[in-house]
Amino acid sequence: MTSFDWKKLQNGSDIRGVAIAGVPNEDVNLTATIALTLGQAFATWLSQQQNKPTAALIISVGRDSRLSGSELMQAVMEGISSLGCQVYDFAIASTPAMFMSTITDGFNCDGAIMLTASHLPFNRNGLKFFTAQGGLEKKDITDILALAARNEFDTTNAVGKITAHDFISIYAQQFVDKIRAAVSHPDHYEQPLKGLKIIVDAGNGAGGFYANKVLEPLGADTTGSQFLDPDGTFPNHVPNPEDKVAMASICEAVIRHQADFGIIFDTDVDRSAAVDQFGKELNRNRLIALISAIILKEHPQSTIVTDSITSDGLAKFITADLGGTHHRFKRGYKNVINEAIRLNQSGQESWLAIETSGHGALRENYFLDDGAYLVSKLLIELAKSKLVGKSLTDLIANLQEPMESQELRIKIKGEDFHAIGDRVIQQLKDFAAIQADWQIVANNYEGVRVACTDAAEDGWFLLRMSLHDPVMPLNIESNVQDGVAKITQRLLDFVKTFDDLAV
């Protein structure tokens, strides 16, 4: 393993790799042997961070439904136990549940690992790491990979014990208790969701527990829930709330079964979206608006931190209609979460950090991006609304939504794609500055965002660098018919001047 490039496994604050062979041009680089070493590296890193011997550590391990998950998880646990650590085997779990194991009484694990690659294809897998302080940062992953590369671990004959625990049931009960207490139904406290039909779509990922361990004990009718069984081939649709096929599936199910509400999770349940009783999506800007309305009722005039591609209508809704402050920041769930934490530390109150992807983290929940927690907040409001004869979506009745929206992905063909991307963004700023009907939006933290003020365009666009890939995503929205096409054409004319770009 001396020639193995460990750095290639780093994906920001996670580890991701190819775990299954068979896909052209995707060589396997996350094997059981590699996973065992990563388990040893994390345990060693954790020992150093907490100034405790590895034999005194308790580390929990869980996985999503991926085909490679069982083998890789076993290898990770063997690696950890080889250093004398106690290991808690949670089997199929959710990413947020793994963090909760570090702060839940009776467990209080020193660290936790989730094997998942979120919504990526079946052949991928990865590792997410947690301590009681939250998810690890990019530098922590770099340090863990450096330990793995050195491969100098103090293994012991006194191998740590691996013990199975049904932690997902304990995690689910926390939602049951929270929803009961928050709704405080005057007639049936134990079943505050009685009389509501709520459909769950887990996409054959790890989120199926929410139907039978949360909703059913609360009295909800979950008839029509779909794809709850874990299946790493993902035979029905990609488990991703941003995927059009996935969202169409849950929307159609809500309509077909005449449900009051629909819920969809990504593979490891750190993201979610919803569907109203009419089969209309509650994701992206609508999801952000809905949870913002709830949070700003609880914490008036506080700040909502979002990623950079949220709409102008959402910004107006948060500020003018809800009386909050809207703070756009960089894409990337860790970026958004860390910015909200920074604002609080600086004295600017913020209780919500959320991406349009469905990553939503609340201050009341340790700023953990937890899709199950997010939808639980929505369900509390749904039940309360029903008690007073209102609809949940009444909260966002004033949200102005764009008539058209589109995302293009512009590929960078050169080797040094970061330098090329920086040059393109600077030249686009220069180009936009001389357009009479384009105005560069101030306080933009990544790329360039431009307001298009001509009546035929009436919208905006944002060009930025992808977080990890040689790609420049271009997001465009317009409030008028054919506005996106007009903005797009002007931008494509600009892009064509670069030999190293391709749409």
Short mmCIF file of C-alpha atoms in Angstrom, two decimals:
data_model
loop_
_atom_site.label_atom_id
_atom_site.label_comp_id
_atom_site.label_asym_id
_atom_site.label_seq_id
_atom_site.Cartn_x
_atom_site.Cartn_y
_atom_site.Cartn_z
CA MET A 1 0.00 0.00 0.00
CA THR A 2 3.06 2.24 -0.08
CA SER A 3 2.10 3.54 -3.56
CA PHE A 4 -1.58 4.07 -2.74
CA ASP A 5 -2.75 7.67 -3.11
CA TRP A 6 -4.73 8.20 0.08
CA LYS A 7 -5.38 11.85 -0.74
CA LYS A 8 -7.68 10.85 -3.59
CA LEU A 9 -10.15 9.51 -1.03
CA GLN A 10 -10.74 12.96 0.46
CA ASN A 11 -13.94 14.69 -0.55
CA GLY A 12 -14.00 17.85 1.53
CA SER A 13 -14.95 16.81 5.07
CA ASP A 14 -15.79 13.23 4.01
CA ILE A 15 -14.04 10.24 2.52
CA ARG A 16 -15.43 8.80 -0.70
CA GLY A 17 -14.23 6.24 -3.16
CA VAL A 18 -15.13 3.53 -5.65
CA ALA A 19 -16.02 0.33 -3.80
CA ILE A 20 -17.42 -1.90 -6.55
CA ALA A 21 -15.78 -2.77 -9.87
CA GLY A 22 -17.54 -2.83 -13.22
CA VAL A 23 -18.09 0.80 -14.10
CA PRO A 24 -15.81 1.91 -16.98
CA ASN A 25 -12.98 4.25 -16.00
CA GLU A 26 -13.77 3.92 -12.28
CA ASP A 27 -11.10 1.83 -10.61
CA VAL A 28 -11.81 0.48 -7.12
CA ASN A 29 -9.93 2.43 -4.45
CA LEU A 30 -12.07 1.76 -1.37
CA THR A 31 -11.47 -1.90 -0.52
CA ALA A 32 -11.94 -3.80 2.73
CA THR A 33 -8.19 -3.50 3.37
CA ILE A 34 -8.33 0.26 2.90
CA ALA A 35 -11.41 0.47 5.12
CA LEU A 36 -9.69 -1.48 7.90
CA THR A 37 -6.77 0.95 7.80
CA LEU A 38 -9.15 3.92 7.86
CA GLY A 39 -10.78 2.50 10.98
CA GLN A 40 -7.37 2.25 12.63
CA ALA A 41 -6.49 5.78 11.51
CA PHE A 42 -9.68 7.29 12.93
CA ALA A 43 -9.25 5.50 16.26
CA THR A 44 -5.64 6.71 16.46
CA TRP A 45 -6.63 10.28 15.55
CA LEU A 46 -9.45 10.20 18.13
CA SER A 47 -7.07 8.91 20.79
CA GLN A 48 -4.74 11.83 20.11
CA GLN A 49 -7.56 14.38 20.09
CA GLN A 50 -9.10 13.19 23.34
CA ASN A 51 -5.84 12.29 25.05
CA LYS A 52 -7.17 8.83 25.87
CA PRO A 53 -5.65 5.43 25.08
CA THR A 54 -7.40 3.62 22.26
CA ALA A 55 -8.41 0.86 24.67
CA ALA A 56 -10.55 3.43 26.54
CA LEU A 57 -12.45 4.54 23.43
CA ILE A 58 -15.98 3.60 22.37
CA ILE A 59 -16.69 4.08 18.67
CA SER A 60 -20.02 3.44 16.95
CA VAL A 61 -20.26 2.36 13.32
CA GLY A 62 -23.27 2.35 10.99
CA ARG A 63 -24.00 2.16 7.29
CA ASP A 64 -26.59 2.84 4.64
CA SER A 65 -27.99 0.24 2.24
CA ARG A 66 -25.15 0.19 -0.28
CA LEU A 67 -24.07 -3.18 -1.64
CA SER A 68 -20.51 -2.68 -0.45
CA GLY A 69 -21.60 -1.46 2.98
CA SER A 70 -21.62 -4.72 4.92
CA GLU A 71 -18.10 -5.79 3.92
CA LEU A 72 -16.59 -2.34 4.37
CA MET A 73 -18.30 -1.82 7.72
CA GLN A 74 -17.00 -5.14 9.02
CA ALA A 75 -13.49 -4.15 7.95
CA VAL A 76 -13.76 -0.73 9.63
CA MET A 77 -14.94 -2.34 12.87
CA GLU A 78 -12.11 -4.88 12.78
CA GLY A 79 -9.62 -2.09 12.25
CA ILE A 80 -10.96 -0.14 15.22
CA SER A 81 -11.16 -3.16 17.51
CA SER A 82 -7.60 -4.20 16.58
CA LEU A 83 -6.42 -1.20 18.61
CA GLY A 84 -8.42 -2.32 21.66
CA CYS A 85 -11.38 0.05 21.19
CA GLN A 86 -14.92 -1.00 22.02
CA VAL A 87 -17.10 -0.94 18.90
CA TYR A 88 -20.87 -0.51 18.75
CA ASP A 89 -22.33 -2.10 15.61
CA PHE A 90 -25.46 -0.15 14.62
CA ALA A 91 -25.98 -2.01 11.31
CA ILE A 92 -28.13 0.10 8.95
CA ALA A 93 -28.48 3.56 10.45
CA SER A 94 -28.65 7.19 9.39
CA THR A 95 -25.81 9.68 9.31
CA PRO A 96 -27.46 11.99 11.88
CA ALA A 97 -28.10 9.02 14.19
CA MET A 98 -24.38 8.33 14.24
CA PHE A 99 -23.66 11.81 15.59
CA MET A 100 -26.46 11.43 18.14
CA SER A 101 -24.75 8.32 19.51
CA THR A 102 -21.95 10.56 20.78
CA ILE A 103 -24.31 12.63 22.97
CA THR A 104 -27.12 10.21 23.87
CA ASP A 105 -27.12 9.00 27.47
CA GLY A 106 -26.26 5.35 27.78
CA PHE A 107 -24.02 5.50 24.72
CA ASN A 108 -21.92 8.68 24.79
CA CYS A 109 -19.56 7.28 22.17
CA ASP A 110 -16.19 8.99 21.82
CA GLY A 111 -16.57 8.91 18.06
CA ALA A 112 -18.79 7.59 15.29
CA ILE A 113 -18.42 6.51 11.68
CA MET A 114 -21.12 6.30 9.01
CA LEU A 115 -20.43 4.39 5.81
CA THR A 116 -22.27 6.20 3.05
CA ALA A 117 -21.78 8.02 -0.22
CA SER A 118 -25.09 9.86 0.03
CA HIS A 119 -26.89 9.87 -3.34
CA LEU A 120 -23.89 8.82 -5.46
CA PRO A 121 -24.13 5.74 -7.74
CA PHE A 122 -24.26 2.19 -6.36
CA ASN A 123 -20.56 1.52 -6.91
CA ARG A 124 -19.42 4.31 -4.59
CA ASN A 125 -19.10 4.39 -0.83
CA GLY A 126 -17.45 6.51 1.80
CA LEU A 127 -17.02 7.40 5.46
CA LYS A 128 -18.33 10.29 7.54
CA PHE A 129 -16.85 10.86 10.97
CA PHE A 130 -18.27 12.43 14.14
CA THR A 131 -17.34 13.37 17.68
CA ALA A 132 -19.55 15.05 20.27
CA GLN A 133 -18.46 18.36 18.73
CA GLY A 134 -20.05 17.45 15.40
CA GLY A 135 -18.83 16.33 12.01
CA LEU A 136 -15.13 16.47 11.29
CA GLU A 137 -13.64 19.30 9.26
CA LYS A 138 -11.57 19.09 6.08
CA LYS A 139 -8.27 19.34 7.96
CA ASP A 140 -9.30 16.48 10.27
CA ILE A 141 -9.85 14.23 7.25
CA THR A 142 -6.46 15.23 5.86
CA ASP A 143 -4.85 14.27 9.18
CA ILE A 144 -6.66 10.92 9.31
CA LEU A 145 -5.56 10.09 5.77
CA ALA A 146 -1.98 11.00 6.68
CA LEU A 147 -2.14 8.51 9.57
CA ALA A 148 -3.52 5.89 7.19
CA ALA A 149 -0.69 6.51 4.74
CA ARG A 150 1.93 6.00 7.48
CA ASN A 151 0.14 2.79 8.60
CA GLU A 152 1.95 2.66 11.96
CA PHE A 153 -0.68 1.52 14.45
CA ASP A 154 -0.34 0.04 17.92
CA THR A 155 -2.38 -3.11 17.46
CA THR A 156 -2.99 -5.33 20.47
CA ASN A 157 -3.77 -8.92 21.31
CA ALA A 158 -6.52 -7.59 23.60
CA VAL A 159 -8.89 -6.92 20.71
CA GLY A 160 -11.82 -4.67 21.55
CA LYS A 161 -15.31 -6.12 21.71
CA ILE A 162 -17.80 -5.50 18.87
CA THR A 163 -21.36 -5.28 20.23
CA ALA A 164 -24.59 -4.96 18.23
CA HIS A 165 -27.08 -2.25 19.28
CA ASP A 166 -30.46 -1.22 17.91
CA PHE A 167 -29.68 2.47 18.15
CA ILE A 168 -31.99 3.53 15.32
CA SER A 169 -34.98 2.71 17.55
CA ILE A 170 -33.61 4.91 20.32
CA TYR A 171 -32.93 7.70 17.82
CA ALA A 172 -36.46 7.35 16.37
CA GLN A 173 -38.05 7.50 19.83
CA GLN A 174 -36.49 10.95 20.30
CA PHE A 175 -38.65 12.19 17.42
CA VAL A 176 -41.74 10.50 18.79
CA ASP A 177 -41.25 12.19 22.15
CA LYS A 178 -40.48 15.56 20.59
CA ILE A 179 -43.52 15.59 18.30
CA ARG A 180 -45.87 14.51 21.09
CA ALA A 181 -44.64 17.24 23.42
CA ALA A 182 -44.57 19.98 20.76
CA VAL A 183 -48.07 19.32 19.40
CA SER A 184 -49.57 18.54 22.82
CA HIS A 185 -52.81 17.43 21.21
CA PRO A 186 -55.74 18.07 23.56
CA ASP A 187 -57.60 14.86 22.66
CA HIS A 188 -54.93 12.31 21.82
CA TYR A 189 -51.54 13.33 23.17
CA GLU A 190 -49.92 9.98 22.38
CA GLN A 191 -51.06 10.06 18.73
CA PRO A 192 -50.96 13.69 17.59
CA LEU A 193 -50.80 12.63 13.92
CA LYS A 194 -54.01 10.60 14.12
CA GLY A 195 -56.25 11.29 11.13
CA LEU A 196 -53.32 12.25 8.91
CA LYS A 197 -52.14 10.09 6.01
CA ILE A 198 -48.40 10.59 5.58
CA ILE A 199 -46.36 8.79 2.91
CA VAL A 200 -42.64 8.13 3.24
CA ASP A 201 -40.34 7.44 0.29
CA ALA A 202 -36.98 6.17 1.51
CA GLY A 203 -35.65 5.39 -1.98
CA ASN A 204 -34.45 2.00 -0.63
CA GLY A 205 -31.92 3.85 1.49
CA ALA A 206 -31.71 4.01 5.29
CA GLY A 207 -34.80 6.17 5.95
CA GLY A 208 -37.52 3.51 6.03
CA PHE A 209 -37.46 3.48 9.84
CA TYR A 210 -39.26 6.83 9.90
CA ALA A 211 -42.52 5.27 8.74
CA ASN A 212 -42.83 2.45 11.29
CA LYS A 213 -40.75 3.79 14.18
CA VAL A 214 -41.88 7.44 14.14
CA LEU A 215 -45.06 8.03 12.17
CA GLU A 216 -47.03 4.91 13.11
CA PRO A 217 -46.52 5.26 16.89
CA LEU A 218 -47.76 8.84 16.48
CA GLY A 219 -50.99 7.60 14.89
CA ALA A 220 -50.32 8.49 11.26
CA ASP A 221 -51.67 6.32 8.46
CA THR A 222 -48.59 5.45 6.37
CA THR A 223 -50.47 3.48 3.69
CA GLY A 224 -48.82 4.09 0.34
CA SER A 225 -45.32 4.57 1.72
CA GLN A 226 -42.82 3.22 -0.75
CA PHE A 227 -39.30 1.87 -1.17
CA LEU A 228 -38.79 1.51 2.59
CA ASP A 229 -36.73 -1.67 2.40
CA PRO A 230 -32.96 -1.14 2.13
CA ASP A 231 -31.67 -2.17 -1.31
CA GLY A 232 -28.27 -1.00 -2.50
CA THR A 233 -29.16 -1.46 -6.16
CA PHE A 234 -31.64 1.44 -5.75
CA PRO A 235 -34.08 -0.27 -8.14
CA ASN A 236 -36.84 2.35 -8.09
CA HIS A 237 -35.17 5.73 -8.25
CA VAL A 238 -32.09 7.54 -7.01
CA PRO A 239 -32.55 8.32 -3.29
CA ASN A 240 -32.09 12.05 -3.74
CA PRO A 241 -34.62 14.83 -3.04
CA GLU A 242 -33.02 16.87 -5.84
CA ASP A 243 -33.64 14.17 -8.44
CA LYS A 244 -36.61 14.93 -10.72
CA VAL A 245 -37.61 11.27 -11.09
CA ALA A 246 -37.51 10.75 -7.33
CA MET A 247 -39.61 13.84 -6.63
CA ALA A 248 -42.10 12.93 -9.35
CA SER A 249 -42.49 9.50 -7.74
CA ILE A 250 -43.35 10.80 -4.25
CA CYS A 251 -45.61 13.52 -5.69
CA GLU A 252 -47.54 10.92 -7.70
CA ALA A 253 -47.82 8.66 -4.64
CA VAL A 254 -49.30 11.47 -2.54
CA ILE A 255 -51.92 12.18 -5.21
CA ARG A 256 -52.72 8.50 -5.83
CA HIS A 257 -53.23 7.73 -2.15
CA GLN A 258 -54.87 11.09 -1.34
CA ALA A 259 -52.32 11.68 1.39
CA ASP A 260 -52.03 14.78 3.54
CA PHE A 261 -48.25 14.92 3.29
CA GLY A 262 -45.31 13.21 1.64
CA ILE A 263 -41.73 12.82 2.86
CA ILE A 264 -38.66 11.82 0.86
CA PHE A 265 -35.17 11.15 2.22
CA ASP A 266 -31.79 10.77 0.62
CA THR A 267 -29.80 7.57 1.17
CA ASP A 268 -28.39 8.37 4.62
CA VAL A 269 -31.21 10.67 5.84
CA ASP A 270 -29.19 13.84 6.28
CA ARG A 271 -31.35 15.46 3.57
CA SER A 272 -35.09 15.52 3.00
CA ALA A 273 -37.89 17.19 1.11
CA ALA A 274 -41.67 17.08 1.35
CA VAL A 275 -44.86 17.16 -0.72
CA ASP A 276 -48.12 18.92 0.16
CA GLN A 277 -51.62 17.41 -0.07
CA PHE A 278 -51.96 18.57 -3.68
CA GLY A 279 -48.82 16.72 -4.78
CA LYS A 280 -46.76 19.91 -5.02
CA GLU A 281 -43.09 19.74 -4.13
CA LEU A 282 -41.86 21.34 -0.93
CA ASN A 283 -38.18 21.37 -1.70
CA ARG A 284 -35.43 23.85 -2.59
CA ASN A 285 -36.72 27.43 -2.13
CA ARG A 286 -40.17 26.28 -0.94
CA LEU A 287 -38.68 24.02 1.73
CA ILE A 288 -36.38 26.79 2.91
CA ALA A 289 -39.28 29.24 3.02
CA LEU A 290 -41.42 26.82 5.03
CA ILE A 291 -38.85 25.99 7.68
CA SER A 292 -37.81 29.67 7.79
CA ALA A 293 -41.41 30.64 8.56
CA ILE A 294 -41.44 28.16 11.45
CA ILE A 295 -38.05 29.20 12.82
CA LEU A 296 -38.76 32.94 12.56
CA LYS A 297 -41.98 32.48 14.52
CA GLU A 298 -39.90 30.89 17.26
CA HIS A 299 -36.94 33.26 16.94
CA PRO A 300 -38.11 36.57 15.44
CA GLN A 301 -35.67 38.76 13.50
CA SER A 302 -32.95 36.09 13.51
CA THR A 303 -30.77 35.23 10.53
CA ILE A 304 -31.41 32.45 8.02
CA VAL A 305 -28.20 31.24 6.36
CA THR A 306 -28.63 29.66 2.93
CA ASP A 307 -26.41 28.65 0.06
CA SER A 308 -25.71 30.99 -2.83
CA ILE A 309 -28.33 29.84 -5.36
CA THR A 310 -31.49 30.69 -3.44
CA SER A 311 -33.99 32.84 -5.32
CA ASP A 312 -34.70 36.55 -5.06
CA GLY A 313 -38.28 35.71 -4.13
CA LEU A 314 -37.08 33.68 -1.14
CA ALA A 315 -34.83 36.53 0.01
CA LYS A 316 -37.76 38.94 -0.14
CA PHE A 317 -40.02 36.48 1.70
CA ILE A 318 -37.53 36.00 4.55
CA THR A 319 -36.85 39.71 4.97
CA ALA A 320 -40.08 41.51 4.04
CA ASP A 321 -42.72 38.91 4.96
CA LEU A 322 -41.09 37.12 7.88
CA GLY A 323 -39.01 39.98 9.28
CA GLY A 324 -35.80 37.97 9.33
CA THR A 325 -32.35 38.51 7.85
CA HIS A 326 -31.32 36.46 4.83
CA HIS A 327 -27.62 35.66 4.61
CA ARG A 328 -26.51 33.92 1.41
CA PHE A 329 -23.23 32.05 1.64
CA LYS A 330 -21.17 29.47 -0.23
CA ARG A 331 -22.51 26.15 -1.48
CA GLY A 332 -21.60 23.14 0.62
CA TYR A 333 -23.50 22.07 3.71
CA LYS A 334 -20.44 22.44 5.97
CA ASN A 335 -19.88 25.96 4.64
CA VAL A 336 -23.45 26.99 5.40
CA ILE A 337 -23.45 25.37 8.85
CA ASN A 338 -20.08 26.82 9.84
CA GLU A 339 -21.19 30.27 8.70
CA ALA A 340 -24.27 30.11 10.94
CA ILE A 341 -22.08 29.02 13.85
CA ARG A 342 -19.69 31.90 13.11
CA LEU A 343 -22.55 34.42 13.03
CA ASN A 344 -23.78 33.26 16.42
CA GLN A 345 -20.30 33.51 17.87
CA SER A 346 -20.05 37.07 16.54
CA GLY A 347 -23.35 38.02 18.20
CA GLN A 348 -25.67 37.72 15.18
CA GLU A 349 -28.45 35.31 16.13
CA SER A 350 -28.98 32.47 13.64
CA TRP A 351 -31.09 29.35 14.23
CA LEU A 352 -31.17 27.85 10.73
CA ALA A 353 -28.54 26.94 8.14
CA ILE A 354 -29.97 25.29 5.02
CA GLU A 355 -28.98 24.45 1.46
CA THR A 356 -31.31 24.16 -1.50
CA SER A 357 -30.13 20.53 -1.72
CA GLY A 358 -32.17 19.73 1.40
CA HIS A 359 -29.33 19.83 3.95
CA GLY A 360 -30.97 21.68 6.85
CA ALA A 361 -29.30 22.23 10.23
CA LEU A 362 -30.92 23.86 13.26
CA ARG A 363 -29.18 25.44 16.20
CA GLU A 364 -31.64 23.71 18.55
CA ASN A 365 -30.35 20.39 17.19
CA TYR A 366 -26.58 20.96 17.46
CA PHE A 367 -26.48 22.40 13.91
CA LEU A 368 -26.69 18.81 12.70
CA ASP A 369 -27.97 18.44 9.14
CA ASP A 370 -30.68 15.90 9.86
CA GLY A 371 -33.40 15.24 7.30
CA ALA A 372 -35.56 13.42 9.85
CA TYR A 373 -35.34 16.31 12.32
CA LEU A 374 -36.25 18.79 9.59
CA VAL A 375 -39.40 16.94 8.54
CA SER A 376 -40.31 16.39 12.19
CA LYS A 377 -40.42 20.18 12.60
CA LEU A 378 -42.72 20.34 9.56
CA LEU A 379 -44.97 17.60 10.96
CA ILE A 380 -45.34 19.46 14.25
CA GLU A 381 -46.54 22.49 12.32
CA LEU A 382 -48.76 20.30 10.11
CA ALA A 383 -50.52 18.86 13.16
CA LYS A 384 -50.88 22.27 14.80
CA SER A 385 -52.30 23.74 11.59
CA LYS A 386 -54.88 20.97 11.40
CA LEU A 387 -56.03 21.72 14.96
CA VAL A 388 -56.98 25.28 13.96
CA GLY A 389 -58.36 24.39 10.53
CA LYS A 390 -55.44 25.72 8.53
CA SER A 391 -53.00 24.28 5.98
CA LEU A 392 -49.26 23.99 6.54
CA THR A 393 -48.56 25.75 3.25
CA ASP A 394 -50.53 28.80 4.38
CA LEU A 395 -47.20 29.76 5.93
CA ILE A 396 -45.66 30.34 2.50
CA ALA A 397 -48.67 31.81 0.68
CA ASN A 398 -46.75 35.04 0.00
CA LEU A 399 -43.63 33.37 -1.40
CA GLN A 400 -42.88 34.70 -4.88
CA GLU A 401 -41.52 31.93 -7.07
CA PRO A 402 -39.71 32.30 -10.40
CA MET A 403 -41.56 31.42 -13.58
CA GLU A 404 -38.51 29.62 -14.97
CA SER A 405 -35.27 28.20 -13.64
CA GLN A 406 -32.41 26.19 -15.07
CA GLU A 407 -28.98 24.87 -14.11
CA LEU A 408 -26.27 24.34 -16.71
CA ARG A 409 -22.95 22.68 -15.98
CA ILE A 410 -20.07 24.17 -17.94
CA LYS A 411 -17.11 21.82 -18.19
CA ILE A 412 -13.52 23.01 -17.87
CA LYS A 413 -11.17 21.17 -20.22
CA GLY A 414 -7.80 22.40 -18.91
CA GLU A 415 -5.62 20.72 -16.28
CA ASP A 416 -5.49 23.65 -13.84
CA PHE A 417 -9.26 24.01 -13.72
CA HIS A 418 -9.28 26.20 -10.61
CA ALA A 419 -7.12 28.84 -12.30
CA ILE A 420 -9.25 28.68 -15.45
CA GLY A 421 -12.42 29.02 -13.41
CA ASP A 422 -11.08 32.04 -11.52
CA ARG A 423 -10.17 33.70 -14.81
CA VAL A 424 -13.61 33.06 -16.30
CA ILE A 425 -15.38 34.47 -13.25
CA GLN A 426 -13.23 37.61 -13.27
CA GLN A 427 -13.84 38.19 -16.96
CA LEU A 428 -17.57 37.63 -16.47
CA LYS A 429 -17.54 40.29 -13.76
CA ASP A 430 -15.85 42.66 -16.20
CA PHE A 431 -18.34 41.73 -18.94
CA ALA A 432 -21.37 42.16 -16.66
CA ALA A 433 -20.11 45.53 -15.42
CA ILE A 434 -20.43 47.06 -18.90
CA GLN A 435 -23.94 45.68 -19.55
CA ALA A 436 -26.48 48.44 -18.99
CA ASP A 437 -29.19 46.01 -17.80
CA TRP A 438 -27.00 43.72 -15.67
CA GLN A 439 -25.97 44.54 -12.11
CA ILE A 440 -23.46 42.57 -10.05
CA VAL A 441 -25.06 41.59 -6.72
CA ALA A 442 -23.07 42.72 -3.70
CA ASN A 443 -22.13 40.49 -0.73
CA ASN A 444 -21.80 37.36 -2.85
CA TYR A 445 -19.44 34.84 -1.31
CA GLU A 446 -18.67 32.69 -4.34
CA GLY A 447 -18.51 33.16 -8.08
CA VAL A 448 -20.48 36.05 -9.52
CA ARG A 449 -24.22 36.70 -9.11
CA VAL A 450 -25.84 39.15 -11.52
CA ALA A 451 -29.30 40.71 -11.46
CA CYS A 452 -30.82 40.92 -14.95
CA THR A 453 -33.07 43.98 -14.90
CA ASP A 454 -34.34 44.14 -18.48
CA ALA A 455 -38.09 43.43 -18.62
CA ALA A 456 -37.50 40.61 -21.14
CA GLU A 457 -35.11 38.84 -18.72
CA ASP A 458 -36.25 39.93 -15.21
CA GLY A 459 -34.16 37.49 -13.22
CA TRP A 460 -30.64 36.61 -12.14
CA PHE A 461 -27.81 34.17 -12.72
CA LEU A 462 -24.95 32.82 -10.67
CA LEU A 463 -21.77 31.30 -12.10
CA ARG A 464 -19.49 29.56 -9.63
CA MET A 465 -16.88 26.85 -9.36
CA SER A 466 -17.91 23.34 -8.34
CA LEU A 467 -16.59 22.40 -4.91
CA HIS A 468 -14.54 19.47 -6.19
CA ASP A 469 -14.94 18.93 -9.94
CA PRO A 470 -13.72 20.68 -13.15
CA VAL A 471 -17.19 22.12 -13.64
CA MET A 472 -18.77 25.57 -13.38
CA PRO A 473 -22.45 25.34 -12.42
CA LEU A 474 -24.56 28.13 -13.90
CA ASN A 475 -27.90 28.78 -12.19
CA ILE A 476 -30.45 31.01 -13.93
CA GLU A 477 -33.91 32.15 -12.86
CA SER A 478 -36.44 34.45 -14.48
CA ASN A 479 -39.84 35.85 -13.56
CA VAL A 480 -41.02 36.07 -17.17
CA GLN A 481 -41.65 33.58 -19.95
CA ASP A 482 -38.57 32.86 -22.09
CA GLY A 483 -36.47 35.00 -19.75
CA VAL A 484 -34.12 32.12 -18.94
CA ALA A 485 -33.53 31.47 -22.64
CA LYS A 486 -32.62 35.11 -23.23
CA ILE A 487 -30.21 35.23 -20.29
CA THR A 488 -28.73 31.87 -21.31
CA GLN A 489 -28.07 33.00 -24.88
CA ARG A 490 -26.13 36.05 -23.74
CA LEU A 491 -24.08 33.93 -21.37
CA LEU A 492 -23.40 31.23 -23.97
CA ASP A 493 -22.12 33.92 -26.35
CA PHE A 494 -19.72 34.90 -23.57
CA VAL A 495 -18.71 31.29 -22.81
CA LYS A 496 -17.92 30.61 -26.49
CA THR A 497 -15.01 33.05 -26.26
CA PHE A 498 -13.14 30.51 -24.08
CA ASP A 499 -11.48 27.55 -25.77
CA ASP A 500 -11.20 25.63 -22.48
CA LEU A 501 -14.93 25.68 -21.67
CA ALA A 502 -17.66 23.37 -22.98
CA VAL A 503 -21.39 23.35 -22.25
#
